[in-house]
Short mmCIF file of C-alpha atoms in Angstrom, two decimals:
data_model
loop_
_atom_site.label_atom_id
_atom_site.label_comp_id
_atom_site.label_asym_id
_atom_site.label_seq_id
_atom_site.Cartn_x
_atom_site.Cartn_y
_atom_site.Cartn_z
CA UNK A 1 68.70 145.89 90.87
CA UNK A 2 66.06 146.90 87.97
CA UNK A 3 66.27 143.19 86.91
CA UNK A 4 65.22 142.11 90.08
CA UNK A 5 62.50 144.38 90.45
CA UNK A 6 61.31 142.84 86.91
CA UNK A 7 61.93 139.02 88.44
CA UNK A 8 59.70 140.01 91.66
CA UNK A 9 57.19 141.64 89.25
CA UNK A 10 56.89 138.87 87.00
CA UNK A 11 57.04 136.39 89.93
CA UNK A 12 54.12 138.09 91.70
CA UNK A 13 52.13 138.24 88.66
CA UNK A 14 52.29 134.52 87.65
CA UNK A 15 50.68 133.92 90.85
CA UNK A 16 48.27 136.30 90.24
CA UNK A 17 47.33 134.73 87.42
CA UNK A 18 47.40 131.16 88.89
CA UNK A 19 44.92 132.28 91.88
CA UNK A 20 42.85 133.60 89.05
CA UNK A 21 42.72 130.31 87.15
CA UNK A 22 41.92 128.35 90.29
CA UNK A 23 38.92 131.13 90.81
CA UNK A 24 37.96 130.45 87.17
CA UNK A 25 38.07 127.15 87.72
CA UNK A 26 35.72 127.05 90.86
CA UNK A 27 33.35 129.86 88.81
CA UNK A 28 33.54 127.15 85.94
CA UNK A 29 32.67 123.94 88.35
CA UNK A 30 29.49 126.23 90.09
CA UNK A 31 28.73 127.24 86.38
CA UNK A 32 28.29 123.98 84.51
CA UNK A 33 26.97 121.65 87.82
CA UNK A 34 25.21 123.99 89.32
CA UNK A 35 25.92 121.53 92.62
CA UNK A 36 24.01 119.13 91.42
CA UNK A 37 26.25 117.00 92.67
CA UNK A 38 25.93 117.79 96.10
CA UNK A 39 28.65 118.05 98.79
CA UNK A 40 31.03 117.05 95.95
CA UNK A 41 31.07 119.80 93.92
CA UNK A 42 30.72 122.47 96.74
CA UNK A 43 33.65 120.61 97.95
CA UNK A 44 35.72 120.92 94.60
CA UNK A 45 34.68 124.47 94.69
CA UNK A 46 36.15 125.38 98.17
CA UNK A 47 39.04 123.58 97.30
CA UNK A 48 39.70 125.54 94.26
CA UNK A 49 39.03 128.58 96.10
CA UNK A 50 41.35 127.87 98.86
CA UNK A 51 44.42 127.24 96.17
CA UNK A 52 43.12 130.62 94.58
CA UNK A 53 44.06 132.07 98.38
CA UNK A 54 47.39 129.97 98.64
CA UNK A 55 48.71 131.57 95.60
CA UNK A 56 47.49 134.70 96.21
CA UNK A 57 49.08 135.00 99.05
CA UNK A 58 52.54 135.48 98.65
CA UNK A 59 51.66 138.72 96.38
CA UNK A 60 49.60 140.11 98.91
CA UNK A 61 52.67 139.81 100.99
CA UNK A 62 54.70 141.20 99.35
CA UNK A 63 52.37 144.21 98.36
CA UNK A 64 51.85 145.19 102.34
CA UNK A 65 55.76 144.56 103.23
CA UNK A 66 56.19 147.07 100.27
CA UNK A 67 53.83 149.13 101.51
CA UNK A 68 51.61 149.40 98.72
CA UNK A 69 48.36 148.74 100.65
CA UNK A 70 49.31 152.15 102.87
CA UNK A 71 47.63 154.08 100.35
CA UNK A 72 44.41 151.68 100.22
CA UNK A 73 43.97 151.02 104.01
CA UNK A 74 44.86 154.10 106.43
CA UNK A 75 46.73 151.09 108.63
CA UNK A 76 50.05 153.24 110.68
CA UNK A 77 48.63 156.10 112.92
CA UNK A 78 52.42 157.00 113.75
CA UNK A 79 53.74 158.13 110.75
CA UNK A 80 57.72 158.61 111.33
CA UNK A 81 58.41 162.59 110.36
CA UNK A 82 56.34 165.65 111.02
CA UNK A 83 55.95 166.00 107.83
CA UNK A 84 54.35 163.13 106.92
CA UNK A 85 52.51 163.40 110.06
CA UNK A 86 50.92 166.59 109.06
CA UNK A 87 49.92 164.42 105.49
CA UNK A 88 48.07 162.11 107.37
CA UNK A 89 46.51 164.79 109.50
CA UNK A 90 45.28 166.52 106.18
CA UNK A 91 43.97 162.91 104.32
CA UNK A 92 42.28 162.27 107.88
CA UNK A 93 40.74 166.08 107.95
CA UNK A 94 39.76 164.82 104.63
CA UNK A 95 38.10 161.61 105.50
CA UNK A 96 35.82 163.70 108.00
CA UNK A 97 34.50 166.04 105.52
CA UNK A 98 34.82 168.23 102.55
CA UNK A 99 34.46 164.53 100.45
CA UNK A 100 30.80 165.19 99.63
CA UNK A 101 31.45 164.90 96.33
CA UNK A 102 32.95 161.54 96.56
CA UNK A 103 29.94 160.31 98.60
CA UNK A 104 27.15 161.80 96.07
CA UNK A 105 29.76 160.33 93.20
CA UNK A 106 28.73 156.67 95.14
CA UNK A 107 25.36 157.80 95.58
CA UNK A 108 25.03 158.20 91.75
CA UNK A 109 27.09 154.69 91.23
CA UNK A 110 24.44 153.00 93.02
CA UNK A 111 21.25 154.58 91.17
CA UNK A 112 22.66 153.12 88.18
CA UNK A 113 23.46 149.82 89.44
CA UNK A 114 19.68 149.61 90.51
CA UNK A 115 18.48 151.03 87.37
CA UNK A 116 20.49 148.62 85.64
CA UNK A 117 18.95 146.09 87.87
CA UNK A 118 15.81 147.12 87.25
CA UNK A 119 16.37 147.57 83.56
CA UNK A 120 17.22 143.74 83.93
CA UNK A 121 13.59 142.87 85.17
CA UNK A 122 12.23 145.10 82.43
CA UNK A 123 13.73 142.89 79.21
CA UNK A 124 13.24 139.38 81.20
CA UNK A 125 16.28 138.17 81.34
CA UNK A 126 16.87 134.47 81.71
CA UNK A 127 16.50 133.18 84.91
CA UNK A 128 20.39 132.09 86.02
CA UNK A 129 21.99 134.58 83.96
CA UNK A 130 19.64 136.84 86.10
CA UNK A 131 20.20 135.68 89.28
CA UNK A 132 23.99 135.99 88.82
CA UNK A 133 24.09 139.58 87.37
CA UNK A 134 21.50 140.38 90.28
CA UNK A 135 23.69 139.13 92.93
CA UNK A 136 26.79 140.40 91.80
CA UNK A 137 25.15 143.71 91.58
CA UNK A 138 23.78 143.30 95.00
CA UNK A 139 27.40 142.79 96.20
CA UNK A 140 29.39 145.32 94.40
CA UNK A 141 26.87 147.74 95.80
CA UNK A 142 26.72 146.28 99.16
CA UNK A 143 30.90 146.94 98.96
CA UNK A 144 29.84 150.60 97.89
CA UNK A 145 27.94 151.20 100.85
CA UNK A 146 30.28 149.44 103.42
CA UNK A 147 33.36 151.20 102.35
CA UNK A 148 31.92 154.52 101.61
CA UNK A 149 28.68 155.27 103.22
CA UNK A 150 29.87 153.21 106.93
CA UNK A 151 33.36 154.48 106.53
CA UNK A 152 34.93 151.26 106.71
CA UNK A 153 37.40 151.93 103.58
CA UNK A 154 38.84 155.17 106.23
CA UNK A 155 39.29 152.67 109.37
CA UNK A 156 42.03 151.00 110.46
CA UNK A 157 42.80 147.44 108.37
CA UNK A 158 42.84 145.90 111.92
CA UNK A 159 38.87 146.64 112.09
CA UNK A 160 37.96 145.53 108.32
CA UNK A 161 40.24 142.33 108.83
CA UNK A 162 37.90 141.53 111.75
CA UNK A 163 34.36 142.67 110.51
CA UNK A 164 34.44 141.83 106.85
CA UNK A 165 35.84 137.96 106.80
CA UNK A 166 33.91 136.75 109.57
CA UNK A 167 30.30 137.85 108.51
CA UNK A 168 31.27 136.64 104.46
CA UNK A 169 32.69 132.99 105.45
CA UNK A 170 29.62 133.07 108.33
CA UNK A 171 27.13 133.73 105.46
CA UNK A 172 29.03 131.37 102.50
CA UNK A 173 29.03 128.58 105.33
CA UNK A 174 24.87 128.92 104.98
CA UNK A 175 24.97 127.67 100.95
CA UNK A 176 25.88 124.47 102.35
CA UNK A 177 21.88 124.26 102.37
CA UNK A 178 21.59 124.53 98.70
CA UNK A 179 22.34 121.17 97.59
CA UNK A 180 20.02 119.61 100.05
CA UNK A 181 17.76 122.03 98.35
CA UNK A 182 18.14 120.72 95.03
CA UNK A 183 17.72 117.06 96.47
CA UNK A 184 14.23 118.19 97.87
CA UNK A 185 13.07 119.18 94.62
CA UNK A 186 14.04 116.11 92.75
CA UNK A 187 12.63 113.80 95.73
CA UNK A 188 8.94 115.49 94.92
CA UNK B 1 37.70 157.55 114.69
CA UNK B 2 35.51 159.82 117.10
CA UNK B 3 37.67 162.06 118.99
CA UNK B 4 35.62 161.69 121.84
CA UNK B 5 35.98 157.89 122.45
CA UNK B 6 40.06 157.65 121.45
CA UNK B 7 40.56 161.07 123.96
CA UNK B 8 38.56 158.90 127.33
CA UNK B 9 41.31 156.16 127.52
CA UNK B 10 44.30 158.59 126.72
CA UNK B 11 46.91 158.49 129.38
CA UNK B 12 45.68 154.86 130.37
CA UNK B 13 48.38 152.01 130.53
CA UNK B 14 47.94 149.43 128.14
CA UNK B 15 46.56 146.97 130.48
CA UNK B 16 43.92 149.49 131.58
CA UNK B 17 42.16 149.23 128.55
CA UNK B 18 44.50 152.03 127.12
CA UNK B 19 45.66 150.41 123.60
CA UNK B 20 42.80 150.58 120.77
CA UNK B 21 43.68 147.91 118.36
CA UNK B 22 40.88 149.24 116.14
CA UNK B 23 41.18 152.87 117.05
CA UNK B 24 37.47 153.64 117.00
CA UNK B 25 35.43 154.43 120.27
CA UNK B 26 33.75 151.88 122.82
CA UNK B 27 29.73 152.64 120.52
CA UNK B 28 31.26 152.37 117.43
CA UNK B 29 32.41 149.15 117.69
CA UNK B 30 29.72 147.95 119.53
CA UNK B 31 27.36 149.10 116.83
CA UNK B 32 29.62 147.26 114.20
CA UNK B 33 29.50 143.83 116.34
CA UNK B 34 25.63 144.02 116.21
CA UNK B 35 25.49 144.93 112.56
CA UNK B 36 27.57 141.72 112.05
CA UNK B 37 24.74 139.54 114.38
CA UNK B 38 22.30 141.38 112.25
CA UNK B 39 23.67 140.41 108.59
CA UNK B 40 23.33 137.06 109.88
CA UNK B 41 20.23 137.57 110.89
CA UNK B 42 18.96 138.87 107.51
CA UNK B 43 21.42 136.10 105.92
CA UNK B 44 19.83 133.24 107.43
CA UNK B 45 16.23 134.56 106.39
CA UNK B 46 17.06 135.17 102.90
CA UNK B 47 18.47 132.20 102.63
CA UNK B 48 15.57 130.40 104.11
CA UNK B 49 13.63 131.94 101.17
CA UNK B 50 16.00 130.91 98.26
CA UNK B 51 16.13 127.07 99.80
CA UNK B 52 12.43 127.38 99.71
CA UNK B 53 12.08 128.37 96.32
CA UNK B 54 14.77 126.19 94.75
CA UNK B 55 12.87 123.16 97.41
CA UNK B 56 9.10 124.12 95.22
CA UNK B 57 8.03 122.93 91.89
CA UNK B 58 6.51 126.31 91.28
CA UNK B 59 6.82 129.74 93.00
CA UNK B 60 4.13 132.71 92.44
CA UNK B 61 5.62 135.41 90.60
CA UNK B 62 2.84 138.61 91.35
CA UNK B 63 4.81 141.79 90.77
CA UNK B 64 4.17 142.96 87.48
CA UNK B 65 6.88 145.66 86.17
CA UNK B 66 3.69 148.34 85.90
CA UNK B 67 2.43 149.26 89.14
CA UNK B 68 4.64 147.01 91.74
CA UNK B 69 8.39 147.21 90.28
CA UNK B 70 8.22 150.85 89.58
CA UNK B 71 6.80 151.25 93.10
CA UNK B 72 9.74 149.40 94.75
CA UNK B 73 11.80 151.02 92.87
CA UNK B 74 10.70 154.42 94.07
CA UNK B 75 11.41 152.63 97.19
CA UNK B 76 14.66 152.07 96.77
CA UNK B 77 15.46 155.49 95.60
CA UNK B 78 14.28 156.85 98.74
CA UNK B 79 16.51 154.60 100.87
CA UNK B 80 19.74 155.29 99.18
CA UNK B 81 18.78 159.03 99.28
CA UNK B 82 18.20 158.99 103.00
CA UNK B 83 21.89 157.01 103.05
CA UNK B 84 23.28 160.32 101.12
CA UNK B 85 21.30 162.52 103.65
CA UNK B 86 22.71 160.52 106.71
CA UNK B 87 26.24 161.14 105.06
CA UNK B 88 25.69 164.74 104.74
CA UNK B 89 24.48 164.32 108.32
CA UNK B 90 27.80 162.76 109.82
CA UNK B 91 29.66 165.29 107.83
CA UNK B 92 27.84 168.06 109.48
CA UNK B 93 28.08 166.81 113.04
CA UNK B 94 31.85 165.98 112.33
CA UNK B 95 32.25 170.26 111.63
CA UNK B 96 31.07 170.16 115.02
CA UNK B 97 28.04 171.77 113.30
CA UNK B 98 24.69 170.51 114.87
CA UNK B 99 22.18 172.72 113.73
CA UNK B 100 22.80 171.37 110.00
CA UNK B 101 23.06 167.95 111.07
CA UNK B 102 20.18 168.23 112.63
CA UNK B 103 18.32 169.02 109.43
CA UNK B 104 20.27 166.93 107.51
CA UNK B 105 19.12 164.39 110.13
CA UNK B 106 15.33 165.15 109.22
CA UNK B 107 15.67 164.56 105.66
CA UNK B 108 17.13 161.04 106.30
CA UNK B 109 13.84 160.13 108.84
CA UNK B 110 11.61 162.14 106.13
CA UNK B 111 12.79 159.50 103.26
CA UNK B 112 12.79 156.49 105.96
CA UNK B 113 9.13 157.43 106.61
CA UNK B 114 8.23 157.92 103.04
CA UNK B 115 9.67 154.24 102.29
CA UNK B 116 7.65 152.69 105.22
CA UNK B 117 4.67 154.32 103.99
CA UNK B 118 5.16 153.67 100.42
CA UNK B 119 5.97 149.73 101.60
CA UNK B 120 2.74 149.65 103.68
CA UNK B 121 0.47 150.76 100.85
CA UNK B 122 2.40 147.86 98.91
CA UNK B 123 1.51 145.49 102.09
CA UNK B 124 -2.09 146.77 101.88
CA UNK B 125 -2.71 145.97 98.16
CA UNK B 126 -1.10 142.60 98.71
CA UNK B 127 -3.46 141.77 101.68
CA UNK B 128 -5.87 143.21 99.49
CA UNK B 129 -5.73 140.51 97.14
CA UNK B 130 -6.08 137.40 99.36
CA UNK B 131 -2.50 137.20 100.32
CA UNK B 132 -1.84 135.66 103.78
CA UNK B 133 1.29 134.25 105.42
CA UNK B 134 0.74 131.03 104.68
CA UNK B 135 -1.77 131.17 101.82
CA UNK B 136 -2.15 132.50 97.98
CA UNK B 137 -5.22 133.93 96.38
CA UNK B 138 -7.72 131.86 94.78
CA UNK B 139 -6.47 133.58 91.15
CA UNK B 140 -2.67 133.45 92.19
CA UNK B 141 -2.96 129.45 92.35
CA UNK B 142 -4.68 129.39 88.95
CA UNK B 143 -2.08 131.09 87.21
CA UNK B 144 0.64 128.95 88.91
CA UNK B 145 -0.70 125.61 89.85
CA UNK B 146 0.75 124.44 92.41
CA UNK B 147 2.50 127.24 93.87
CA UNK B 148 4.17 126.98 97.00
CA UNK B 149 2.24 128.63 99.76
CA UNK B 150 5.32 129.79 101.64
CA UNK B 151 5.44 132.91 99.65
CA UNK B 152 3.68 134.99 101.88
CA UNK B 153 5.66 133.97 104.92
CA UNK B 154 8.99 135.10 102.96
CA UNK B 155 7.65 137.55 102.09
CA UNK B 156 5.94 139.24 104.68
CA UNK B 157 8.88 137.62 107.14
CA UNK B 158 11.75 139.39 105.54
CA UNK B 159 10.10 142.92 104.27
CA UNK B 160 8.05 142.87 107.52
CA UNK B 161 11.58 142.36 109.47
CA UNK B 162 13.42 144.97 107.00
CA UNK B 163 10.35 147.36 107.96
CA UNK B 164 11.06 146.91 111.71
CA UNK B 165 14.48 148.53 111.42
CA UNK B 166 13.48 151.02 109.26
CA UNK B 167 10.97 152.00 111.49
CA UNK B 168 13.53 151.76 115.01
CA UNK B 169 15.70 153.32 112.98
CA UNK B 170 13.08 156.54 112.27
CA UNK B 171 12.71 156.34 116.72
CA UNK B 172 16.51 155.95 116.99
CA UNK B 173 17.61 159.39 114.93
CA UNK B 174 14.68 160.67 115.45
CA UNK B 175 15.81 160.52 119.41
CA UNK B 176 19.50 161.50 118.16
CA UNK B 177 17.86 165.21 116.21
CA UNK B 178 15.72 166.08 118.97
CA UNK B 179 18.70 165.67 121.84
CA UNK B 180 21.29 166.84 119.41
CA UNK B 181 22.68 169.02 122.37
CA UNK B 182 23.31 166.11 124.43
CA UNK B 183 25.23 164.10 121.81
CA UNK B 184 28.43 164.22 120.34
CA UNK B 185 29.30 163.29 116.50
CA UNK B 186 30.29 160.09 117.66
CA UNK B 187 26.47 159.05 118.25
CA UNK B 188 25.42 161.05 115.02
CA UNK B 189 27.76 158.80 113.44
CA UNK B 190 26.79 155.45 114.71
CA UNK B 191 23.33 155.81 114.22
CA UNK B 192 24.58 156.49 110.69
CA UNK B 193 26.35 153.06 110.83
CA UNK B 194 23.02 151.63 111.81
CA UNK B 195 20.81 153.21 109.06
CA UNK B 196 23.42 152.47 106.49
CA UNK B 197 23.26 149.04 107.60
CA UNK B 198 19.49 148.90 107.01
CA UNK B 199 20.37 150.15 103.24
CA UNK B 200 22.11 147.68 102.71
CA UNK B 201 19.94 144.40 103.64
CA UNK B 202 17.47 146.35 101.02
CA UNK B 203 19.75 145.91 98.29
CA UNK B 204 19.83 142.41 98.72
CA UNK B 205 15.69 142.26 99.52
CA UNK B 206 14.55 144.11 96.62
CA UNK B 207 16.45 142.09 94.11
CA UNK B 208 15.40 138.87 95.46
CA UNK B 209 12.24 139.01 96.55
CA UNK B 210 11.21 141.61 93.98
CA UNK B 211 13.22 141.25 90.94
CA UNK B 212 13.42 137.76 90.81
CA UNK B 213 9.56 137.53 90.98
CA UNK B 214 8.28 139.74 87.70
CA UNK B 215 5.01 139.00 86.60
CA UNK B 216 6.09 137.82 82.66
CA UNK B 217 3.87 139.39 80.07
#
């Protein structure tokens, strides 16, 4: 039985690492072309990101039939005994109040994000290296505030499945624009 | 999950509207559908200015670090405070306890207000200059030749837009602390949603349209 354990474990982690290679890969393709080559390469990079998902997904399977996304995403509002029902009473008690430090903890998370941000602007950074850190600040903190400040990380996983992958594909489908962008420049 | 908006459908049948698939009341979700419309919204606008800038051969870059970036960065602090204050806020409300909410509540609208202010005396010094929507300052287009003069219109588009919701948001708690009686923590907590939500486009703004445009020295 252990061995098997070790088989899924080592199973579920070689497709970790696969979806992370395909991600690497599409990071790598947006890194070095920048699209420059248009549709092409925004096409190569949704592709790569869309193998990333396909081998990705049989781990996150497995992790929710295991049930080790419970503890992540409050997702079963009947638990089965009383006593476990009274748990889930307490961590919901919990996520009403009496977490103040935990928000103020986020609060001070976020400071230094923008101070390192600003920091950033102070030394003059180059311009792409910039504009990556920037926006990947910008989203970690954006994350910050939607699953702390707006509560989402204490709804139900039915909600965050249908608010959170809508508005992100909604707003990738806009960089579609970019490359015509880039064409508009060079036509000048 | 408001008590208050699960507790109205209890005892309903299914088909009566009595199953919550996202277990959150009728405002709440209502208030998350429009904050999705309004990413978009924001979204679409910022990304109207990048394709702008990447479209120009040169684009003004007026903030230097000393005044403007220290400014907007005081700016920013006193957003995400007022997000901590709002928190506090909810928290309050959810203990049932109104009268601290309600103060609570007035800290968040007294940061909102001191950003809008702060932002306006930004807007003023701008305007001050020779900065229109759709036209740089006689000194900007020296310095850059041939700066696009669709700088102004991002510029005063999106923060002008951003400023908007700060200030509906001031009217919309301010409405919410003065009829505190009348509401229950479920609207403390969606207005919450809604100024949280106006954080949040900031920390996208201020890196983009700020950050990105440091005067070098």
């Amino acid at each position: 039985m252990e061995h098997r354990v070790k088989e899924t474990k080592f199973f579920n982690m070689t497709l970790l690492l696969l979806a992370g290679l395909a991600v690497l890969a599409a990071l790598w393709d947006a890194g070095t072309s920048q699209f420059r080559g248009g549709t092409d390469d925004l096409f190569f990079v949704l592709a790569a990101l869309l193998v990333a998902l396909l081998f990705a997904t049989p781990p996150i399977l497995f992790g929710i039939r295991s049930g080790w996304f419970h503890e992540k995403f409050v997702i079963d509002d009947e638990p089965a005994s009383s006593e476990a029902h009274a748990a889930a009473e307490a961590r919901e008690a919990d996520s009403h109040g009496g977490k103040n430090s935990l928000f103020i903890f986020v609060w001070i998370a976020l400071l230094a994000l923008t101070g390192l941000e600003v920091f950033l602007g102070y030394v003059q950074l180059r311009k792409d290296l910039m504009l990556t850190i920037l926006m990947g600040a910008s989203i970690i903190k954006a994350a910050l505030i939607v699953a702390y400040f707006m509560h989402l990380r204490f709804e139900r996983m039915s909600l965050v499945l249908t608010i959170v992958p809508a508005t992100v594909v909604c707003l990738c489908l806009m960089l579609i624009l970019f490359p015509d962008g880039f064409r508009l420049l060079h036509l000048r | 999950m408001s008590e208050a908006g699960v507790e109205s459908y209890a005892g309903a049948s299914e088909w009566d509207g009595g199953a919550l698939p996202y277990k959150v009341g009728h405002k709440k979700l209502g208030m998350w559908l429009f904050i999705m419309s309004d990413s978009l919204t924001f979204g679409a606008l910022l990304f109207a200015y990048s394709y702008a800038r990447i479209a120009s051969v040169e684009w003004p870059k007026p903030f230097p670090f000393f005044p403007s970036i220290v400014f907007s960065s005081v700016m920013t602090l006193c957003l995400l405070s007022s997000s901590l204050t709002m928190v506090m806020a909810v928290s309050a409300a959810k203990r049932r306890d109104k009268r601290t909410a309600r103060k609570w509540i007035f800290a968040t609208m007294f940061f909102g207000a001191a950003f809008v202010v702060l932002h306006l005396i930004e807007w003023g010094h701008l305007i001050g200059d020779g900065l229109m929507a759709f036209e740089l300052p006689e000194e900007w287009l020296k310095m850059w030749p041939g700066a696009s003069p669709l700088f102004g219109a991002t510029f005063f588009g999106i923060t002008g837009l951003h400023m908007f919701h700060v200030f509906s948001g001031l009217c919309y708690l301010g409405v919410i602390a003065l009829f505190i009686k009348r509401f229950d923590e479920e609207h403390v907590e969606v207005s919450g949603l809604y100024w949280h939500f106006v954080d949040l486009v900031w920390m996208f703004v201020f890196p983009l349209i700020y950050l990105l445009s440091i005067k070098p020295s």
